[in-house]
Tab-separated table of C-alpha atoms and ligand atoms in Angstrom:
chain	number	residue	atom	x	y	z
A	878	MET	CA	79.583	116.102	64.414
A	879	LYS	CA	82.392	118.539	63.950
A	880	ILE	CA	86.153	117.985	63.721
A	881	ASN	CA	88.135	121.211	63.471
A	882	GLY	CA	84.948	123.046	62.552
A	883	THR	CA	83.937	120.704	59.692
A	884	HIS	CA	80.837	118.526	59.910
A	885	TYR	CA	81.345	114.791	59.393
A	886	ARG	CA	79.418	111.593	59.731
A	887	SER	CA	81.293	108.474	60.759
A	888	VAL	CA	80.419	106.692	57.482
A	889	TRP	CA	79.596	108.284	54.136
A	890	LEU	CA	79.673	107.672	50.399
A	891	ALA	CA	82.535	109.071	48.326
A	892	ASP	CA	81.864	111.368	45.368
A	893	ASP	CA	81.565	108.328	43.060
A	894	ASP	CA	78.428	107.378	45.088
A	895	HIS	CA	79.510	103.793	45.716
A	896	THR	CA	82.853	103.738	47.556
A	897	VAL	CA	82.216	103.768	51.303
A	898	GLU	CA	84.394	106.000	53.464
A	899	ILE	CA	85.074	105.706	57.181
A	900	PHE	CA	87.496	107.039	59.750
A	901	ASP	CA	90.103	104.505	60.825
A	902	GLN	CA	89.154	104.501	64.507
A	903	THR	CA	92.234	102.461	65.421
A	904	LYS	CA	94.299	105.562	64.551
A	905	LEU	CA	92.146	108.023	66.486
A	906	PRO	CA	92.648	110.158	68.495
A	907	PHE	CA	96.226	110.542	67.259
A	908	GLU	CA	95.646	110.615	63.504
A	909	ILE	CA	92.535	111.511	61.530
A	910	GLN	CA	92.755	109.098	58.630
A	911	THR	CA	89.976	107.983	56.301
A	912	ILE	CA	89.762	104.554	54.663
A	913	GLN	CA	87.918	103.669	51.475
A	914	LEU	CA	85.917	100.444	51.424
A	915	ARG	CA	85.470	99.079	47.893
A	916	THR	CA	84.408	95.491	48.446
A	917	MET	CA	82.215	93.525	50.820
A	918	GLN	CA	85.377	91.951	52.206
A	919	ASP	CA	86.754	95.450	52.975
A	920	ALA	CA	83.609	96.183	54.977
A	921	ALA	CA	83.888	92.860	56.840
A	922	THR	CA	87.525	93.588	57.707
A	923	ALA	CA	86.675	97.123	58.844
A	924	ILE	CA	84.121	95.738	61.311
A	925	LYS	CA	86.168	92.765	62.514
A	926	GLU	CA	89.363	94.766	63.020
A	927	MET	CA	87.405	97.603	64.648
A	928	TRP	CA	88.371	100.295	62.140
A	929	VAL	CA	84.709	101.044	62.788
A	930	ARG	CA	83.037	100.074	66.031
A	931	GLY	CA	80.014	100.866	68.149
A	932	ALA	CA	76.768	98.938	67.654
A	933	PRO	CA	74.831	101.372	65.406
A	934	LEU	CA	77.837	102.164	63.231
A	935	ILE	CA	78.730	98.543	62.563
A	936	GLY	CA	75.104	97.983	61.536
A	937	ALA	CA	75.303	100.820	59.010
A	938	VAL	CA	78.688	99.691	57.663
A	939	ALA	CA	77.402	96.112	57.321
A	940	ALA	CA	74.464	97.411	55.251
A	941	TYR	CA	76.916	99.271	53.000
A	942	GLY	CA	78.919	96.027	52.864
A	943	MET	CA	75.864	94.325	51.335
A	944	ALA	CA	75.629	97.127	48.783
A	945	LEU	CA	79.292	96.662	47.870
A	946	ALA	CA	78.654	92.921	47.563
A	947	MET	CA	75.721	93.479	45.182
A	948	ARG	CA	77.883	95.823	43.119
A	949	GLN	CA	80.458	93.044	42.816
A	950	GLU	CA	77.962	90.320	41.960
A	951	SER	CA	74.208	90.323	42.472
A	952	SER	CA	73.580	86.562	42.466
A	953	ASP	CA	71.559	84.745	45.143
A	954	GLU	CA	74.682	82.864	46.071
A	955	ASN	CA	76.675	86.056	46.677
A	956	LEU	CA	73.770	87.563	48.607
A	957	ARG	CA	73.696	84.636	51.030
A	958	LYS	CA	77.506	84.340	51.239
A	959	SER	CA	77.946	88.065	51.947
A	960	TYR	CA	75.283	87.979	54.648
A	961	ASP	CA	77.004	85.003	56.283
A	962	ILE	CA	80.435	86.652	56.233
A	963	LEU	CA	79.249	90.012	57.536
A	964	VAL	CA	77.016	88.628	60.291
A	965	LYS	CA	79.956	86.717	61.774
A	966	THR	CA	82.279	89.710	62.015
A	967	ARG	CA	81.229	90.601	65.563
A	968	PRO	CA	78.841	88.494	67.632
A	969	THR	CA	77.474	90.715	70.406
A	970	ALA	CA	76.003	93.920	68.953
A	971	ILE	CA	72.562	93.059	67.583
A	972	ASN	CA	72.427	96.122	65.307
A	973	LEU	CA	74.690	94.224	62.913
A	974	LYS	CA	72.190	91.393	62.425
A	975	TRP	CA	69.277	93.823	62.417
A	976	ALA	CA	70.782	95.824	59.533
A	977	LEU	CA	71.774	92.697	57.605
A	978	ASP	CA	68.344	91.090	58.033
A	979	ARG	CA	66.637	94.246	56.830
A	980	THR	CA	68.879	94.418	53.769
A	981	TYR	CA	68.696	90.702	53.006
A	982	GLN	CA	64.900	90.592	53.238
A	983	ALA	CA	64.569	93.494	50.827
A	984	LEU	CA	67.065	92.049	48.349
A	985	GLU	CA	65.958	88.452	48.263
A	986	ASN	CA	62.781	89.342	46.352
A	987	THR	CA	64.382	92.030	44.202
A	988	GLN	CA	65.435	91.210	40.662
A	989	HIS	CA	69.200	90.914	40.248
A	990	SER	CA	69.615	93.994	38.060
A	991	LEU	CA	68.059	96.191	40.766
A	992	ARG	CA	69.821	94.711	43.772
A	993	GLU	CA	72.801	97.067	43.845
A	994	ALA	CA	70.652	100.222	43.736
A	995	THR	CA	68.223	98.787	46.302
A	996	ALA	CA	71.028	97.849	48.688
A	997	TYR	CA	72.561	101.342	48.521
A	998	ARG	CA	69.142	102.878	49.105
A	999	ILE	CA	68.593	100.750	52.199
A	1000	ALA	CA	72.089	101.407	53.557
A	1001	ASN	CA	71.545	105.159	53.093
A	1002	GLU	CA	68.177	104.878	54.838
A	1003	ILE	CA	69.719	102.997	57.776
A	1004	ALA	CA	72.428	105.652	58.106
A	1005	ASP	CA	69.962	108.567	57.889
A	1006	GLU	CA	67.546	106.924	60.314
A	1007	ASP	CA	70.343	106.332	62.811
A	1008	VAL	CA	71.135	110.056	62.850
A	1009	GLU	CA	67.491	110.846	63.562
A	1010	LEU	CA	67.121	108.159	66.254
A	1011	CYS	CA	70.209	109.452	68.038
A	1012	ARG	CA	69.007	113.049	67.791
A	1013	LYS	CA	65.751	112.057	69.469
A	1014	ILE	CA	67.627	110.112	72.172
A	1015	GLY	CA	69.550	113.336	72.773
A	1016	GLU	CA	66.330	115.312	73.229
A	1017	HIS	CA	64.861	112.821	75.706
A	1018	GLY	CA	68.119	112.466	77.635
A	1019	LEU	CA	68.504	116.232	77.772
A	1020	LYS	CA	65.362	116.442	79.931
A	1021	ILE	CA	66.974	114.118	82.490
A	1022	ILE	CA	70.104	116.256	82.661
A	1023	GLN	CA	67.981	119.409	82.865
A	1024	SER	CA	66.035	118.001	85.815
A	1025	ILE	CA	69.239	117.091	87.668
A	1026	ALA	CA	70.723	120.533	86.912
A	1027	ALA	CA	67.569	122.115	88.351
A	1028	THR	CA	68.224	120.480	91.731
A	1029	LYS	CA	71.689	122.051	92.002
A	1030	PRO	CA	72.604	125.504	93.277
A	1031	THR	CA	72.981	127.896	90.322
A	1032	GLY	CA	76.320	127.573	88.630
A	1033	GLU	CA	77.096	124.139	90.020
A	1034	VAL	CA	78.300	121.639	87.450
A	1035	VAL	CA	76.429	118.406	86.620
A	1036	ASN	CA	78.948	115.547	86.692
A	1037	ILE	CA	78.209	112.686	84.314
A	1038	LEU	CA	80.140	109.433	84.105
A	1039	THR	CA	80.266	107.470	80.850
A	1040	HIS	CA	81.940	104.228	79.814
A	1041	CYS	CA	83.426	103.263	76.440
A	1042	ASN	CA	82.559	105.435	73.456
A	1043	ALA	CA	78.866	105.820	72.723
A	1044	GLY	CA	79.278	109.038	70.805
A	1045	TRP	CA	79.104	109.991	67.159
A	1046	LEU	CA	82.035	107.706	66.355
A	1047	ALA	CA	79.971	104.745	67.546
A	1048	THR	CA	76.907	105.756	65.524
A	1049	VAL	CA	76.468	107.646	62.264
A	1050	ASP	CA	76.156	110.987	64.067
A	1051	TRP	CA	75.347	112.368	67.530
A	1052	GLY	CA	75.877	109.129	69.476
A	1053	THR	CA	73.586	107.503	72.003
A	1054	ALA	CA	74.929	108.159	75.519
A	1055	LEU	CA	76.742	111.289	74.347
A	1056	ALA	CA	73.813	112.825	72.442
A	1057	PRO	CA	72.111	114.131	75.646
A	1058	ILE	CA	75.489	115.416	76.809
A	1059	TYR	CA	76.037	117.376	73.588
A	1060	MET	CA	72.538	118.800	73.795
A	1061	ALA	CA	72.905	119.730	77.461
A	1062	HIS	CA	76.131	121.557	76.727
A	1063	ASP	CA	74.570	123.337	73.740
A	1064	ALA	CA	71.604	124.293	75.961
A	1065	GLY	CA	73.989	126.088	78.310
A	1066	ILE	CA	73.937	123.571	81.175
A	1067	LYS	CA	77.292	123.397	82.914
A	1068	ILE	CA	78.463	119.814	82.650
A	1069	HIS	CA	81.616	117.853	83.257
A	1070	VAL	CA	82.114	114.292	82.030
A	1071	TRP	CA	84.123	111.559	83.747
A	1072	VAL	CA	85.407	109.461	80.853
A	1073	ASP	CA	86.319	105.857	81.666
A	1074	GLU	CA	89.508	104.858	79.887
A	1075	THR	CA	87.835	101.559	78.859
A	1076	ARG	CA	90.689	99.109	78.691
A	1077	PRO	CA	91.707	97.105	76.837
A	1078	ARG	CA	90.995	99.116	73.679
A	1079	ASN	CA	90.824	102.550	75.257
A	1080	GLN	CA	87.592	103.728	73.665
A	1081	GLY	CA	87.651	106.416	76.372
A	1082	GLY	CA	90.297	108.127	74.232
A	1083	LEU	CA	87.696	108.369	71.455
A	1084	THR	CA	85.171	109.858	73.868
A	1085	ALA	CA	87.754	112.365	75.118
A	1086	PHE	CA	88.521	113.251	71.480
A	1087	GLU	CA	84.838	113.827	70.725
A	1088	LEU	CA	84.144	115.854	73.863
A	1089	GLY	CA	87.296	117.910	73.320
A	1090	SER	CA	86.243	118.660	69.727
A	1091	HIS	CA	82.914	119.909	71.091
A	1092	GLY	CA	84.449	121.985	73.898
A	1093	ILE	CA	82.903	119.929	76.707
A	1094	PRO	CA	84.899	119.792	79.971
A	1095	HIS	CA	85.917	116.213	80.748
A	1096	THR	CA	88.423	114.136	82.690
A	1097	LEU	CA	89.807	110.806	81.527
A	1098	ILE	CA	89.962	108.346	84.417
A	1099	ALA	CA	91.195	104.816	84.989
A	1100	ASP	CA	88.402	102.282	84.746
A	1101	ASN	CA	88.788	101.503	88.433
A	1102	ALA	CA	88.209	105.110	89.543
A	1103	GLY	CA	84.434	105.172	89.010
A	1104	GLY	CA	83.487	103.484	92.283
A	1105	HIS	CA	85.528	105.953	94.289
A	1106	LEU	CA	84.093	108.974	92.479
A	1107	ILE	CA	80.533	107.710	92.802
A	1108	GLN	CA	81.025	106.972	96.515
A	1109	HIS	CA	82.311	110.507	97.137
A	1110	GLY	CA	79.365	112.288	95.519
A	1111	LYS	CA	81.352	113.333	92.469
A	1112	VAL	CA	78.973	111.717	89.980
A	1113	ASP	CA	75.391	112.990	89.528
A	1114	LEU	CA	74.427	110.415	86.935
A	1115	CYS	CA	75.879	107.760	84.671
A	1116	ILE	CA	74.875	107.388	81.016
A	1117	VAL	CA	76.183	104.543	78.868
A	1118	GLY	CA	75.292	102.967	75.537
A	1119	THR	CA	74.482	99.337	74.775
A	1120	ASP	CA	75.193	96.678	72.172
A	1121	ARG	CA	72.101	94.633	72.897
A	1122	THR	CA	69.191	95.149	75.278
A	1123	THR	CA	66.860	92.257	76.044
A	1124	ALA	CA	63.069	92.027	76.231
A	1125	ARG	CA	63.208	92.427	80.015
A	1126	GLY	CA	65.691	95.325	79.919
A	1127	ASP	CA	69.019	93.617	80.641
A	1128	VAL	CA	71.788	95.637	79.031
A	1129	CYS	CA	74.875	94.243	77.340
A	1130	ASN	CA	77.597	96.847	76.918
A	1131	LYS	CA	81.361	97.253	76.970
A	1132	ILE	CA	83.153	95.225	79.619
A	1133	GLY	CA	83.170	97.119	82.921
A	1134	THR	CA	79.704	98.621	82.555
A	1135	TYR	CA	78.256	96.183	85.107
A	1136	LEU	CA	80.722	97.235	87.819
A	1137	LYS	CA	79.772	100.892	87.320
A	1138	ALA	CA	76.087	100.023	87.561
A	1139	LEU	CA	76.698	98.147	90.836
A	1140	ALA	CA	78.546	101.098	92.316
A	1141	ALA	CA	75.850	103.517	91.140
A	1142	LYS	CA	73.044	101.422	92.641
A	1143	ALA	CA	74.893	101.033	95.968
A	1144	ASN	CA	75.215	104.816	96.183
A	1145	GLN	CA	71.775	105.800	94.826
A	1146	VAL	CA	73.264	107.449	91.734
A	1147	PRO	CA	70.998	107.246	88.647
A	1148	PHE	CA	72.305	104.909	85.953
A	1149	TYR	CA	70.797	105.430	82.489
A	1150	VAL	CA	71.320	103.503	79.279
A	1151	ALA	CA	70.741	105.215	75.923
A	1152	LEU	CA	69.738	103.133	72.914
A	1153	PRO	CA	68.058	103.302	69.543
A	1154	SER	CA	65.398	100.612	68.897
A	1155	PRO	CA	67.638	98.553	66.542
A	1156	THR	CA	69.667	97.694	69.665
A	1157	LEU	CA	66.644	95.942	71.220
A	1158	ASP	CA	66.586	92.175	70.926
A	1159	PHE	CA	63.110	90.976	71.851
A	1160	THR	CA	64.145	87.367	71.118
A	1161	VAL	CA	66.359	87.374	74.222
A	1162	TRP	CA	65.044	87.527	77.797
A	1163	ASP	CA	67.915	86.777	80.192
A	1164	GLY	CA	70.932	88.752	78.987
A	1165	VAL	CA	73.441	87.073	81.297
A	1166	LYS	CA	72.549	83.590	80.094
A	1167	GLU	CA	71.691	84.235	76.480
A	1168	ILE	CA	73.833	86.988	74.950
A	1169	PRO	CA	77.050	85.777	73.285
A	1170	ILE	CA	80.006	87.686	74.701
A	1171	GLU	CA	82.747	88.416	72.203
A	1172	GLN	CA	86.216	87.331	73.271
A	1173	ARG	CA	88.990	89.065	71.421
A	1174	SER	CA	92.710	88.498	71.083
A	1175	GLY	CA	94.748	88.474	74.311
A	1176	GLU	CA	97.196	90.808	72.571
A	1177	GLU	CA	94.676	93.629	73.020
A	1178	GLN	CA	95.026	93.072	76.779
A	1179	SER	CA	98.798	92.624	76.979
A	1180	HIS	CA	99.560	95.528	74.636
A	1181	VAL	CA	98.477	99.121	74.385
A	1182	TYR	CA	98.707	101.677	71.589
A	1183	GLY	CA	100.140	105.079	72.346
A	1184	ILE	CA	102.109	107.900	70.828
A	1185	THR	CA	105.778	108.539	71.513
A	1186	PRO	CA	107.177	112.027	72.225
A	1187	GLU	CA	108.460	111.931	68.607
A	1188	GLY	CA	104.881	111.561	67.395
A	1189	THR	CA	105.031	107.984	66.161
A	1190	ARG	CA	102.331	105.504	67.104
A	1191	SER	CA	103.663	102.679	69.196
A	1192	TRP	CA	102.297	99.286	70.278
A	1193	VAL	CA	103.709	98.613	73.737
A	1194	ASN	CA	103.703	95.387	75.740
A	1195	THR	CA	102.631	95.815	79.385
A	1196	ALA	CA	102.611	92.140	80.468
A	1197	PRO	CA	105.369	89.635	81.153
A	1198	GLN	CA	106.318	87.752	77.982
A	1199	GLY	CA	104.057	84.750	77.449
A	1200	THR	CA	101.354	85.760	79.965
A	1201	PHE	CA	97.994	84.232	79.065
A	1202	CYS	CA	95.504	87.091	78.690
A	1203	GLY	CA	91.704	87.019	78.759
A	1204	ASN	CA	89.844	89.612	76.737
A	1205	TYR	CA	86.092	89.626	77.340
A	1206	ALA	CA	84.720	92.499	75.299
A	1207	PHE	CA	81.274	92.948	76.901
A	1208	ASP	CA	79.293	92.276	80.055
A	1209	VAL	CA	75.628	92.288	80.977
A	1210	THR	CA	74.023	94.597	83.514
A	1211	PRO	CA	70.745	93.111	84.761
A	1212	ALA	CA	67.728	95.395	84.449
A	1213	GLU	CA	67.390	95.865	88.225
A	1214	PHE	CA	70.528	98.037	88.254
A	1215	ILE	CA	69.276	100.417	85.574
A	1216	THR	CA	67.320	103.571	86.390
A	1217	GLY	CA	65.914	103.994	82.902
A	1218	LEU	CA	66.351	103.375	79.187
A	1219	ILE	CA	66.600	106.485	77.010
A	1220	THR	CA	65.199	105.630	73.573
A	1221	GLU	CA	64.071	107.580	70.530
A	1222	ARG	CA	60.472	107.233	71.769
A	1223	GLY	CA	61.145	108.469	75.284
A	1224	VAL	CA	62.460	107.150	78.583
A	1225	CYS	CA	61.125	103.906	80.068
A	1226	ASP	CA	61.838	101.545	82.923
A	1227	ALA	CA	64.338	98.817	82.178
A	1228	SER	CA	61.613	96.180	82.311
A	1229	ALA	CA	59.447	94.110	80.000
A	1230	GLU	CA	56.471	96.354	80.832
A	1231	GLY	CA	58.434	99.533	80.177
A	1232	LEU	CA	59.706	98.316	76.817
A	1233	ARG	CA	56.329	96.904	75.802
A	1234	ALA	CA	54.649	100.220	76.517
A	1235	LEU	CA	57.093	102.126	74.298
A	1236	PHE	CA	57.548	99.514	71.582
A	1237	PRO	CA	54.263	97.578	71.276
A	1238	ASP	CA	54.929	97.203	67.546
A	1239	LEU	CA	58.343	95.569	68.028
A	1240	CYS	CA	58.019	93.428	71.120
A	1241	ARG	CA	57.143	89.758	71.166
A	1242	LYS	CA	55.432	88.276	74.186
A	1243	PRO	CA	57.764	85.814	76.013
B	2360	MRU	O1	83.767	97.124	71.120
B	2360	MRU	P1	83.090	98.405	70.716
B	2360	MRU	O2	83.971	99.594	70.752
B	2360	MRU	O3	82.355	98.239	69.408
B	2360	MRU	O4	81.977	98.596	71.817
B	2360	MRU	C1	81.135	99.708	71.761
B	2360	MRU	C2	80.253	99.829	72.941
B	2360	MRU	O5	80.264	99.006	73.829
B	2360	MRU	C3	79.267	100.954	72.959
B	2360	MRU	O6	79.015	101.370	74.259
B	2360	MRU	C4	77.952	100.465	72.332
B	2360	MRU	O7	78.166	99.930	71.070
B	2360	MRU	C5	76.943	101.526	72.248
B	2360	MRU	S1	77.423	102.699	71.058
B	2360	MRU	C6	76.266	103.775	70.663
């Protein structure tokens, strides 16, 4: 994806071929600052503190974290310890565990002297594959937007609502929910995106930054505005990403997604979820009961980052001193509220049958 005309990925290797570089997403959209990760612990901190975020990206960074660990020390003990530290950094997005399992399984039977090179190879593969999966999601999602555009009088804009940031900053490139939007815009379809602010961490600002960099018309809205817009015919479809999707098609995503899905269903507005297969968790059936929901610091709720007129970043308190704050980072939208899942293999129903038909090689019978 491009920033000021230059193509970037959201994670890459420095010229020395082992230092891992990322954008500090806590500084975006105000400052474009890169951070160098040199140790496994750096990678763990980057994920935990959300310098990087978004399910596919944290999977890729965790894989690079294993490579950094093997560079530091390739013993069995360090392999196990690094896995344990990285897997605990964030509990909800399954891509993290998927990437760590894949790396661990390859390394455990690799001789120590080859572990560092093997781990970098796998991390690079995971990153490259993610770009390709997201590109394919974009192609399949584009067809949905094209079909909605075809029902509109010529020249009328397709209005799409999205929640959180499921763009290239949340993946290695392209994004999941935003990939079809980029492709639709590039294909000449007139689109406009309603961007949910996504409190408490304001990932909507990241989405607005991405869409702005790509020249896509968009409007940042308060999280509570979606129901009103949907009810008044101002939304043609919703597309969101996901951190974990269960065997029966329940979707866990950023807190607030469920409310948008309810409003969409009540008003017969299509609600799509875009995901690469590493986000599928066939070991889980009932998302509401079984998916662990990350709870983060109450300070993220009581405070908000912004930029002052002088251009300095500021951390401002918006709650009475001492208020107890809850900060639930994700919620689960049951499959019945979802129109379809946009995957790299095509679009399917959010159901066990739909997922089984597309992913017979991955699914496990309940
Ligand atoms: O807490 P975050 O910012 O990591 O949450 C990100 C999301 O909820 C995204 O929608 C999800 O990871 C899908 S990203 C392609």
